[in-house]
Tab-separated table of C-alpha atoms and ligand atoms in Angstrom:
chain	number	residue	atom	x	y	z
M	8	MET	CA	94.638	116.321	121.798
M	9	THR	CA	97.014	114.549	123.953
M	10	CYS	CA	100.482	112.988	123.259
M	11	LEU	CA	101.663	110.667	125.737
M	12	HIS	CA	105.313	109.773	124.355
M	13	ASP	CA	106.221	108.513	127.830
M	14	ARG	CA	103.770	105.462	127.271
M	15	HIS	CA	105.654	104.573	123.762
M	16	ILE	CA	107.400	101.336	123.412
M	17	ASP	CA	110.777	102.276	121.522
M	18	PRO	CA	109.201	105.355	120.159
M	19	VAL	CA	111.443	106.483	117.492
M	20	ILE	CA	109.381	109.492	115.924
M	21	LEU	CA	107.601	111.253	118.478
M	22	ALA	CA	110.433	110.119	121.201
M	23	GLY	CA	110.499	112.841	124.332
M	24	LEU	CA	108.753	115.484	122.446
M	25	ASN	CA	106.314	118.363	124.066
M	26	GLY	CA	105.972	120.854	121.823
M	27	SER	CA	108.755	123.063	123.087
M	28	ASN	CA	111.542	121.052	121.792
M	29	TRP	CA	110.491	120.855	117.784
M	30	GLY	CA	113.581	123.179	116.925
M	31	LEU	CA	116.767	122.905	115.105
M	32	ASP	CA	118.895	123.248	117.746
M	33	ASP	CA	116.870	120.591	119.698
M	34	TYR	CA	117.006	118.382	117.196
M	35	VAL	CA	120.537	118.266	116.305
M	36	ALA	CA	121.131	117.913	120.263
M	37	ARG	CA	118.736	114.810	119.706
M	38	GLY	CA	121.615	113.207	117.260
M	39	GLY	CA	119.066	114.907	114.147
M	40	TYR	CA	121.020	115.945	110.791
M	41	SER	CA	123.839	113.295	111.871
M	42	VAL	CA	122.526	110.691	108.929
M	43	LEU	CA	121.823	113.061	106.344
M	44	LYS	CA	125.462	114.912	107.117
M	45	LYS	CA	126.933	111.316	107.170
M	46	ILE	CA	125.832	110.252	103.966
M	47	LEU	CA	126.701	113.804	102.309
M	48	ALA	CA	130.167	113.642	103.480
M	49	GLU	CA	130.383	109.708	102.539
M	50	GLN	CA	128.492	110.398	99.485
M	51	THR	CA	126.815	106.856	100.101
M	52	PRO	CA	125.736	104.971	96.902
M	53	PRO	CA	122.033	105.531	96.521
M	54	ASP	CA	121.831	101.769	95.715
M	55	ASP	CA	122.757	101.255	99.558
M	56	ILE	CA	120.152	103.139	101.142
M	57	ILE	CA	117.348	101.669	99.070
M	58	ALA	CA	118.854	98.533	100.346
M	59	ASP	CA	118.661	99.148	103.664
M	60	ILE	CA	115.087	100.713	103.299
M	61	LYS	CA	113.871	97.373	101.556
M	62	LEU	CA	115.513	95.379	104.149
M	63	SER	CA	114.049	97.245	106.977
M	64	ALA	CA	110.285	96.541	105.397
M	65	LEU	CA	109.165	100.354	105.892
M	66	ARG	CA	105.711	100.617	104.346
M	67	GLY	CA	103.849	103.355	103.305
M	68	ARG	CA	102.321	104.966	106.380
M	69	GLY	CA	99.460	107.105	104.462
M	70	GLY	CA	97.263	104.319	104.352
M	71	ALA	CA	98.230	102.028	101.548
M	72	GLY	CA	101.447	100.398	102.787
M	73	PHE	CA	103.369	100.260	99.737
M	74	PRO	CA	106.826	99.222	100.303
M	75	THR	CA	109.375	102.418	100.913
M	76	GLY	CA	112.424	101.112	99.163
M	77	LEU	CA	110.453	99.845	96.213
M	78	LYS	CA	108.637	102.883	95.350
M	79	TRP	CA	111.853	104.756	95.484
M	80	SER	CA	113.892	102.548	93.037
M	81	PHE	CA	110.844	103.209	90.487
M	82	MET	CA	112.051	106.936	90.362
M	83	PRO	CA	114.294	107.071	87.082
M	84	ARG	CA	117.879	107.868	87.949
M	85	MET	CA	119.251	109.196	84.867
M	86	TYR	CA	116.423	111.055	83.955
M	87	PRO	CA	118.068	114.503	82.594
M	88	GLY	CA	114.870	116.968	83.165
M	89	GLN	CA	113.116	118.271	86.690
M	90	LYS	CA	112.269	115.613	89.358
M	91	TYR	CA	109.777	116.120	92.424
M	92	LEU	CA	109.758	114.922	95.854
M	93	VAL	CA	106.523	115.480	97.764
M	94	CYS	CA	105.448	114.851	101.049
M	95	ASN	CA	101.548	114.075	101.735
M	96	SER	CA	100.964	116.095	104.784
M	97	ASP	CA	96.985	116.517	103.700
M	98	GLU	CA	95.625	114.095	106.226
M	99	GLY	CA	91.766	114.439	106.128
M	100	GLU	CA	90.602	111.260	106.997
M	101	PRO	CA	87.876	111.133	110.201
M	102	GLY	CA	90.340	109.643	112.858
M	103	THR	CA	93.449	110.511	111.703
M	104	PHE	CA	95.604	113.233	113.516
M	105	LYS	CA	99.355	112.000	113.652
M	106	ASP	CA	100.883	114.033	110.821
M	107	ARG	CA	99.780	116.970	112.389
M	108	ASP	CA	101.663	116.080	115.410
M	109	ILE	CA	104.951	114.912	113.544
M	110	LEU	CA	105.075	118.489	111.512
M	111	ARG	CA	104.031	120.226	115.663
M	112	TYR	CA	106.676	118.145	117.382
M	113	ASN	CA	109.657	116.875	114.949
M	114	PRO	CA	109.393	118.865	111.864
M	115	HIS	CA	113.316	118.787	110.989
M	116	ALA	CA	112.722	114.501	111.528
M	117	LEU	CA	110.260	115.367	108.294
M	118	ILE	CA	112.779	117.417	106.450
M	119	GLU	CA	115.786	115.157	107.159
M	120	GLY	CA	114.008	112.249	105.648
M	121	MET	CA	112.942	114.258	102.412
M	122	ALA	CA	116.558	115.686	102.093
M	123	ILE	CA	117.997	111.735	102.376
M	124	ALA	CA	115.173	110.712	100.088
M	125	ALA	CA	116.324	113.537	97.796
M	126	TYR	CA	119.619	112.707	97.553
M	127	THR	CA	118.960	108.723	97.111
M	128	MET	CA	116.822	109.880	93.794
M	129	GLY	CA	118.349	112.667	92.758
M	130	ILE	CA	115.921	114.886	93.309
M	131	SER	CA	116.641	119.141	93.801
M	132	ARG	CA	113.010	119.851	94.311
M	133	GLY	CA	110.264	119.263	97.118
M	134	TYR	CA	107.072	120.009	98.353
M	135	ASN	CA	105.082	119.261	101.727
M	136	TYR	CA	101.508	119.368	100.922
M	137	ILE	CA	99.535	120.362	104.227
M	138	HIS	CA	96.221	119.897	104.683
M	139	GLY	CA	94.679	123.335	104.547
M	140	GLU	CA	92.697	123.436	108.131
M	141	ILE	CA	95.784	123.023	109.645
M	142	PHE	CA	97.068	126.622	110.641
M	143	GLU	CA	99.309	126.403	113.640
M	144	VAL	CA	101.517	123.374	112.295
M	145	TYR	CA	102.105	125.159	108.996
M	146	ASP	CA	103.716	128.034	110.670
M	147	ILE	CA	105.958	125.788	112.473
M	148	PHE	CA	106.782	123.733	109.771
M	149	GLU	CA	107.370	127.012	108.035
M	150	GLN	CA	109.653	127.964	110.821
M	151	ALA	CA	111.643	124.685	110.429
M	152	LEU	CA	112.118	125.256	106.862
M	153	ALA	CA	113.809	128.637	107.340
M	154	GLN	CA	116.150	127.246	110.004
M	155	ALA	CA	117.017	124.229	107.901
M	156	ARG	CA	117.861	126.664	104.911
M	157	ALA	CA	119.912	129.242	107.396
M	158	ALA	CA	122.266	126.181	108.364
M	159	ASN	CA	122.640	124.944	104.763
M	160	LEU	CA	120.616	121.865	105.151
M	161	LEU	CA	118.583	122.867	102.218
M	162	GLY	CA	119.395	124.844	99.512
M	163	ASP	CA	122.360	124.822	97.343
M	164	ASN	CA	125.630	122.766	98.102
M	165	ILE	CA	124.378	121.102	101.096
M	166	GLN	CA	126.966	120.918	103.591
M	167	ASN	CA	129.591	121.575	100.536
M	168	SER	CA	128.556	118.342	99.337
M	169	GLY	CA	127.248	119.553	95.711
M	170	PHE	CA	123.795	118.281	96.380
M	171	ASN	CA	120.954	120.633	96.095
M	172	PHE	CA	117.951	120.412	97.334
M	173	ASP	CA	115.024	123.137	98.135
M	174	LEU	CA	111.955	122.202	99.935
M	175	PHE	CA	108.723	124.255	100.217
M	176	ALA	CA	105.649	123.867	102.178
M	177	HIS	CA	102.276	124.426	100.580
M	178	HIS	CA	98.903	124.782	102.471
M	179	GLY	CA	96.061	123.034	101.068
M	180	TYR	CA	92.186	124.367	101.130
M	181	GLY	CA	91.125	121.332	103.204
M	182	ALA	CA	89.495	118.831	100.756
M	183	TYR	CA	89.603	115.437	101.560
M	184	ILE	CA	89.933	114.136	98.292
M	185	CYS	CA	93.382	116.086	97.725
M	186	GLY	CA	95.180	113.658	100.186
M	187	GLU	CA	94.792	111.283	97.233
M	188	GLU	CA	98.214	111.492	95.465
M	189	THR	CA	97.147	112.712	91.931
M	190	ALA	CA	94.434	115.098	93.292
M	191	LEU	CA	97.136	116.765	95.546
M	192	LEU	CA	99.545	117.022	92.506
M	193	GLU	CA	96.393	118.439	90.227
M	194	SER	CA	96.161	121.329	93.620
M	195	LEU	CA	99.611	121.926	93.728
M	196	GLU	CA	99.752	122.541	90.251
M	197	GLY	CA	96.957	124.960	90.808
M	198	LYS	CA	94.057	123.157	89.462
M	199	LYS	CA	90.963	121.851	90.765
M	200	GLY	CA	91.974	118.923	92.969
M	201	GLN	CA	90.518	116.037	91.185
M	202	PRO	CA	92.221	112.865	91.257
M	203	ARG	CA	93.670	111.354	87.401
M	204	PHE	CA	93.649	108.168	85.855
M	205	LYS	CA	96.270	105.863	86.324
M	206	PRO	CA	98.340	104.728	84.804
M	207	PRO	CA	100.478	106.639	84.286
M	208	PHE	CA	101.651	106.564	88.028
M	209	PRO	CA	103.476	109.799	89.432
M	210	ALA	CA	106.571	107.926	89.335
M	211	SER	CA	106.971	108.560	85.294
M	212	PHE	CA	104.200	111.364	84.871
M	213	GLY	CA	103.883	113.303	88.559
M	214	LEU	CA	104.208	116.968	89.180
M	215	TYR	CA	103.941	118.945	85.905
M	216	GLY	CA	104.175	116.019	84.107
M	217	LYS	CA	107.607	115.050	85.358
M	218	PRO	CA	109.024	112.192	87.719
M	219	THR	CA	107.806	112.372	91.060
M	220	THR	CA	107.920	110.217	94.425
M	221	ILE	CA	105.040	111.078	96.895
M	222	ASN	CA	105.110	109.642	100.094
M	223	ASN	CA	103.625	110.330	103.572
M	224	THR	CA	104.760	112.182	106.227
M	225	GLU	CA	105.086	109.527	108.735
M	226	THR	CA	107.123	107.538	106.007
M	227	PHE	CA	109.675	110.066	105.330
M	228	ALA	CA	110.291	111.307	109.265
M	229	ALA	CA	111.166	107.472	109.838
M	230	VAL	CA	114.039	107.679	107.261
M	231	PRO	CA	116.647	108.903	109.430
M	232	PHE	CA	116.011	107.198	112.515
M	233	LEU	CA	115.782	103.710	110.248
M	234	LEU	CA	119.068	104.556	108.702
M	235	LYS	CA	120.784	105.584	112.001
M	236	MET	CA	119.653	101.909	113.310
M	237	GLY	CA	120.026	100.194	110.328
M	238	GLY	CA	117.424	98.303	108.299
M	239	GLN	CA	117.575	95.198	110.397
M	240	ALA	CA	117.313	96.723	113.560
M	241	TYR	CA	114.245	98.781	112.166
M	242	LEU	CA	112.808	95.780	110.932
M	243	ASP	CA	113.238	93.981	114.414
M	244	ILE	CA	111.473	96.496	116.283
M	245	GLY	CA	108.248	95.367	114.663
M	246	LYS	CA	107.986	91.923	112.305
M	247	PRO	CA	108.350	90.664	109.262
M	248	ASN	CA	107.012	92.621	106.265
M	249	ASN	CA	106.042	95.040	108.774
M	250	GLY	CA	108.883	96.991	110.204
M	251	GLY	CA	109.377	99.484	112.715
M	252	SER	CA	107.246	101.253	114.666
M	253	LYS	CA	103.792	103.013	113.724
M	254	ILE	CA	102.319	105.954	114.972
M	255	PHE	CA	98.448	105.215	115.853
M	256	SER	CA	95.793	108.049	116.142
M	257	ILE	CA	93.148	106.298	118.794
M	258	SER	CA	89.799	108.158	119.265
M	259	GLY	CA	86.530	107.534	119.990
M	260	ASP	CA	85.094	105.756	123.538
M	261	VAL	CA	88.833	105.661	125.308
M	262	ASN	CA	89.884	107.631	128.434
M	263	LEU	CA	93.119	108.889	126.913
M	264	PRO	CA	92.580	109.736	123.133
M	265	GLY	CA	95.870	110.547	121.240
M	266	ASN	CA	98.724	109.083	119.254
M	267	TYR	CA	100.683	106.353	120.386
M	268	GLU	CA	103.772	105.191	118.806
M	269	VAL	CA	104.119	101.218	119.533
M	270	PRO	CA	106.043	98.524	117.634
M	271	MET	CA	104.400	97.360	114.311
M	272	GLY	CA	102.469	94.106	115.827
M	273	THR	CA	101.666	95.191	119.047
M	274	PRO	CA	98.529	93.783	120.253
M	275	PHE	CA	95.291	95.865	119.942
M	276	ALA	CA	94.438	94.691	123.397
M	277	LYS	CA	97.655	96.899	124.152
M	278	VAL	CA	97.411	99.862	122.399
M	279	LEU	CA	93.733	100.085	124.272
M	280	GLU	CA	95.478	99.738	127.294
M	281	LEU	CA	98.159	102.538	126.828
M	282	ALA	CA	94.891	104.661	125.972
M	283	GLY	CA	93.827	104.134	128.938
M	284	GLY	CA	91.313	101.534	128.180
M	285	MET	CA	87.578	102.215	127.464
M	286	ARG	CA	85.296	104.614	128.380
M	287	GLY	CA	81.516	104.923	128.953
M	288	GLY	CA	80.849	101.079	128.569
M	289	ALA	CA	82.030	97.660	127.058
M	290	ILE	CA	83.935	97.747	123.551
M	291	LYS	CA	81.592	97.119	120.739
M	292	ALA	CA	83.458	98.013	117.347
M	293	VAL	CA	86.470	99.269	116.029
M	294	ILE	CA	87.744	100.802	112.802
M	295	PRO	CA	91.297	100.168	112.892
M	296	GLY	CA	92.606	102.233	109.934
M	297	GLY	CA	90.843	105.492	109.325
M	298	SER	CA	87.062	106.022	108.622
M	299	SER	CA	87.477	104.408	105.298
M	300	ALA	CA	88.278	100.882	106.495
M	301	PRO	CA	85.948	98.226	107.510
M	302	VAL	CA	84.470	98.227	111.035
M	303	LEU	CA	85.374	94.807	112.862
M	304	ARG	CA	83.391	93.944	115.839
M	305	GLY	CA	85.418	94.432	119.417
M	306	GLU	CA	85.877	90.947	120.435
M	307	VAL	CA	87.544	90.313	116.759
M	308	MET	CA	90.347	93.418	117.587
M	309	MET	CA	90.682	92.376	121.103
M	310	ASP	CA	92.509	89.486	119.442
M	311	THR	CA	94.218	90.904	116.429
M	312	ASN	CA	97.679	92.604	116.308
M	313	MET	CA	98.230	96.166	115.041
M	314	ASP	CA	100.084	95.579	111.786
M	315	TYR	CA	98.897	95.266	107.815
M	316	ASP	CA	98.868	91.351	107.612
M	317	SER	CA	97.037	91.087	110.833
M	318	ILE	CA	94.391	93.711	110.473
M	319	SER	CA	94.349	92.502	106.589
M	320	LYS	CA	93.468	88.524	108.101
M	321	ALA	CA	90.894	90.078	110.453
M	322	GLY	CA	89.060	91.429	107.434
M	323	SER	CA	90.178	95.323	107.521
M	324	MET	CA	92.801	97.312	106.710
M	325	LEU	CA	95.568	98.919	108.800
M	326	GLY	CA	95.279	102.211	106.571
M	327	SER	CA	96.928	105.070	108.205
M	328	GLY	CA	96.566	103.811	111.829
M	329	ALA	CA	93.528	105.555	113.269
M	330	ILE	CA	91.623	103.610	115.507
M	331	ILE	CA	88.325	104.617	115.944
M	332	VAL	CA	86.608	102.858	119.173
M	333	MET	CA	83.123	102.417	119.899
M	334	ASN	CA	81.367	101.210	123.220
M	335	ASP	CA	78.198	99.394	123.424
M	336	THR	CA	76.154	102.974	124.041
M	337	ARG	CA	76.738	103.573	120.266
M	338	CYS	CA	73.955	103.166	117.589
M	339	MET	CA	75.925	101.700	114.701
M	340	VAL	CA	73.060	102.974	112.286
M	341	LYS	CA	73.944	106.484	113.192
M	342	SER	CA	77.528	106.219	113.389
M	343	LEU	CA	77.528	104.705	109.636
M	344	LEU	CA	75.019	107.794	108.757
M	345	ARG	CA	78.017	109.854	109.750
M	346	LEU	CA	80.768	108.268	107.833
M	347	SER	CA	78.385	108.064	104.616
M	348	TYR	CA	77.766	111.732	104.499
M	349	PHE	CA	81.276	112.355	104.811
M	350	TYR	CA	82.280	109.994	101.975
M	351	TYR	CA	78.989	111.789	99.912
M	352	GLU	CA	80.128	115.202	100.910
M	353	GLU	CA	83.920	114.660	99.833
M	354	SER	CA	83.217	113.036	96.521
M	355	CYS	CA	84.942	115.352	93.632
M	356	GLY	CA	82.267	114.095	91.165
M	357	GLN	CA	83.968	113.073	88.288
M	358	CYS	CA	82.695	109.823	88.237
M	359	THR	CA	79.078	108.589	88.034
M	360	PRO	CA	79.360	105.499	90.547
M	361	CYS	CA	80.961	107.767	93.110
M	362	ARG	CA	79.280	110.782	92.752
M	363	GLU	CA	75.452	109.200	92.435
M	364	GLY	CA	76.305	106.227	94.832
M	365	THR	CA	77.570	108.070	97.762
M	366	GLY	CA	74.456	110.267	98.010
M	367	TRP	CA	72.435	107.089	97.558
M	368	LEU	CA	74.344	105.322	99.967
M	369	TRP	CA	73.838	108.417	102.410
M	370	ARG	CA	70.131	108.606	101.671
M	371	VAL	CA	69.118	104.917	102.417
M	372	VAL	CA	70.927	104.536	105.719
M	373	ASN	CA	69.393	108.143	106.854
M	374	ARG	CA	66.051	106.741	106.019
M	375	ILE	CA	66.699	103.705	108.329
M	376	GLU	CA	68.279	106.156	111.052
M	377	HIS	CA	64.800	108.076	110.567
M	378	GLY	CA	62.565	105.411	110.811
M	379	LYS	CA	61.755	105.226	107.321
M	380	GLY	CA	63.817	102.018	106.334
M	381	ARG	CA	62.030	99.546	103.929
M	382	PRO	CA	62.776	95.784	104.324
M	383	GLU	CA	64.578	95.674	100.866
M	384	ASP	CA	66.725	98.279	102.010
M	385	LEU	CA	69.982	96.113	103.410
M	386	ASP	CA	70.123	94.550	100.320
M	387	LEU	CA	70.107	97.730	98.469
M	388	LEU	CA	72.430	99.178	100.268
M	389	ASP	CA	75.045	96.147	99.264
M	390	SER	CA	73.978	96.721	95.563
M	391	VAL	CA	74.638	99.810	95.788
M	392	ALA	CA	77.983	99.344	97.457
M	393	GLY	CA	79.180	96.655	95.263
M	394	ASN	CA	78.190	98.938	92.173
M	395	ILE	CA	80.901	101.592	93.538
M	396	MET	CA	83.755	99.145	94.058
M	397	GLY	CA	86.281	98.919	91.394
M	398	ARG	CA	84.305	101.370	89.080
M	399	THR	CA	85.992	104.417	89.915
M	400	ILE	CA	88.571	106.451	88.965
M	401	CYS	CA	90.428	106.750	92.683
M	402	ALA	CA	89.749	104.920	95.693
M	403	LEU	CA	87.121	107.136	97.212
M	404	GLY	CA	84.661	104.974	95.687
M	405	ASP	CA	85.833	101.785	97.802
M	406	ALA	CA	86.238	103.913	100.972
M	407	ALA	CA	82.542	104.900	100.585
M	408	ALA	CA	81.479	101.598	100.149
M	409	LEU	CA	83.401	99.187	102.530
M	410	PRO	CA	82.498	100.876	105.896
M	411	VAL	CA	78.727	100.439	104.445
M	412	ARG	CA	79.401	96.838	103.547
M	413	SER	CA	81.326	96.005	106.524
M	414	PHE	CA	78.698	97.965	109.121
M	415	VAL	CA	75.432	95.848	107.891
M	416	LYS	CA	77.382	92.719	107.742
M	417	ASN	CA	78.783	93.081	111.425
M	418	PHE	CA	75.919	94.466	112.942
M	419	ARG	CA	72.918	93.525	110.680
M	420	ASP	CA	70.748	93.413	113.499
M	421	GLU	CA	70.904	96.831	114.542
M	422	PHE	CA	69.751	97.854	111.250
M	423	ALA	CA	67.350	95.339	110.877
M	424	HIS	CA	65.664	96.516	114.370
M	425	HIS	CA	65.604	100.000	113.013
M	426	ILE	CA	63.831	98.955	109.935
M	427	GLU	CA	61.113	96.747	111.782
M	428	HIS	CA	60.592	98.563	114.861
M	429	LYS	CA	61.517	101.905	113.854
M	430	SER	CA	63.691	102.673	116.513
M	431	CYS	CA	67.396	101.709	117.837
M	432	LEU	CA	68.451	98.673	119.065
M	433	VAL	CA	70.638	100.569	121.672
M	434	PRO	CA	68.289	102.041	124.136
M	435	THR	CA	70.730	103.895	126.234
M	436	TYR	CA	72.139	105.724	123.099
M	437	ARG	CA	73.146	109.113	123.651
F	20	SF4	FE1	86.136	111.867	92.354
F	20	SF4	FE2	84.657	109.594	93.557
F	20	SF4	FE3	85.455	109.428	91.384
F	20	SF4	FE4	87.172	109.390	93.221
F	20	SF4	S1	86.001	107.995	92.738
F	20	SF4	S2	87.719	110.619	91.312
F	20	SF4	S3	86.763	111.033	94.665
F	20	SF4	S4	84.057	110.637	91.782
């Protein structure tokens, strides 16, 4: 996978990194840990830090886009017992591969961001839950933790400030559902990774039943840079309600797939240009925010900007920023078949609409793809998807249903052709 940092516009997280300069000395030479040291030396009031983060409009980079400053303000300050900070590095959604690059190229940005978060919320213990299918970057992160501990940037009495914060890495086992925050907590506790009912939310009942704040890797890694430049300057990189820069993982039919860090609100057409433009055909469809986001037609995306509000207005979700590009040789039935099988396979099976519905969706798409579709199948897909949405414990149910509805709605002619003619509308499909 290529990481072309020199192509970025005003990058802040992956700037100038090449895989050989992730260590502590290089990070410090780039100005790393200066924000944490300043905060600890000056004993910056936590309310000031939260105010700056709120001003910056930094929204959670894991998919939900929840305002980070607001989330941090939920943590009860005066809670007498143990509180926890958790980083969600369990990226497993098809199309998403940015967090592993942060761990690989800039792990100390994440550690510094988590230490600042811990200071701000009065937390003394944190965990980074790393996806179980990622091995090399897990080792890099462990080495970075050891470097930070040796330099008294983690542990007891950090930089003689009286602030204690221990941070540990935890390797998952590769289940997609463990990226859901409460399933992640269950897994971290050593149990089967299955989502919990909410409420209660993790801010009041999180890890081991204690108040817990969970953020995504990219969110934490953005914090040192945000605070160094100030909330207003960070906001100004992007646009109102969508502050800062964002790493977009681009895959599919582009010439230079990889991670690109650009200002929020950058036109999709510009991001596509950075990724070397289309490969193998004209643009047909784009999934703009990871496989659970609704697919959009290519011409719609070419007029859309890459930020939460613009993508939402276009009819999809920015999600984690994973852009999957498809050219006009792709069969949308076959593409949906792959996605449907993924969600069927990854359902944890706790709730009936998701456990049964994801399998039902996959079986109907499968028979359409293989020339056994029935005229009523498109309405059936819509009906089954509608009966999953909003009726499950976690968002995986909706994540399985949304692609089905959007694929059928936006490319109905291809599905109808498969059913009527028992063949693909895209003759050059490979
Ligand atoms: Fe499990 Fe699916 Fe229910 Fe989520 S929606 S809890 S993945 S069965």
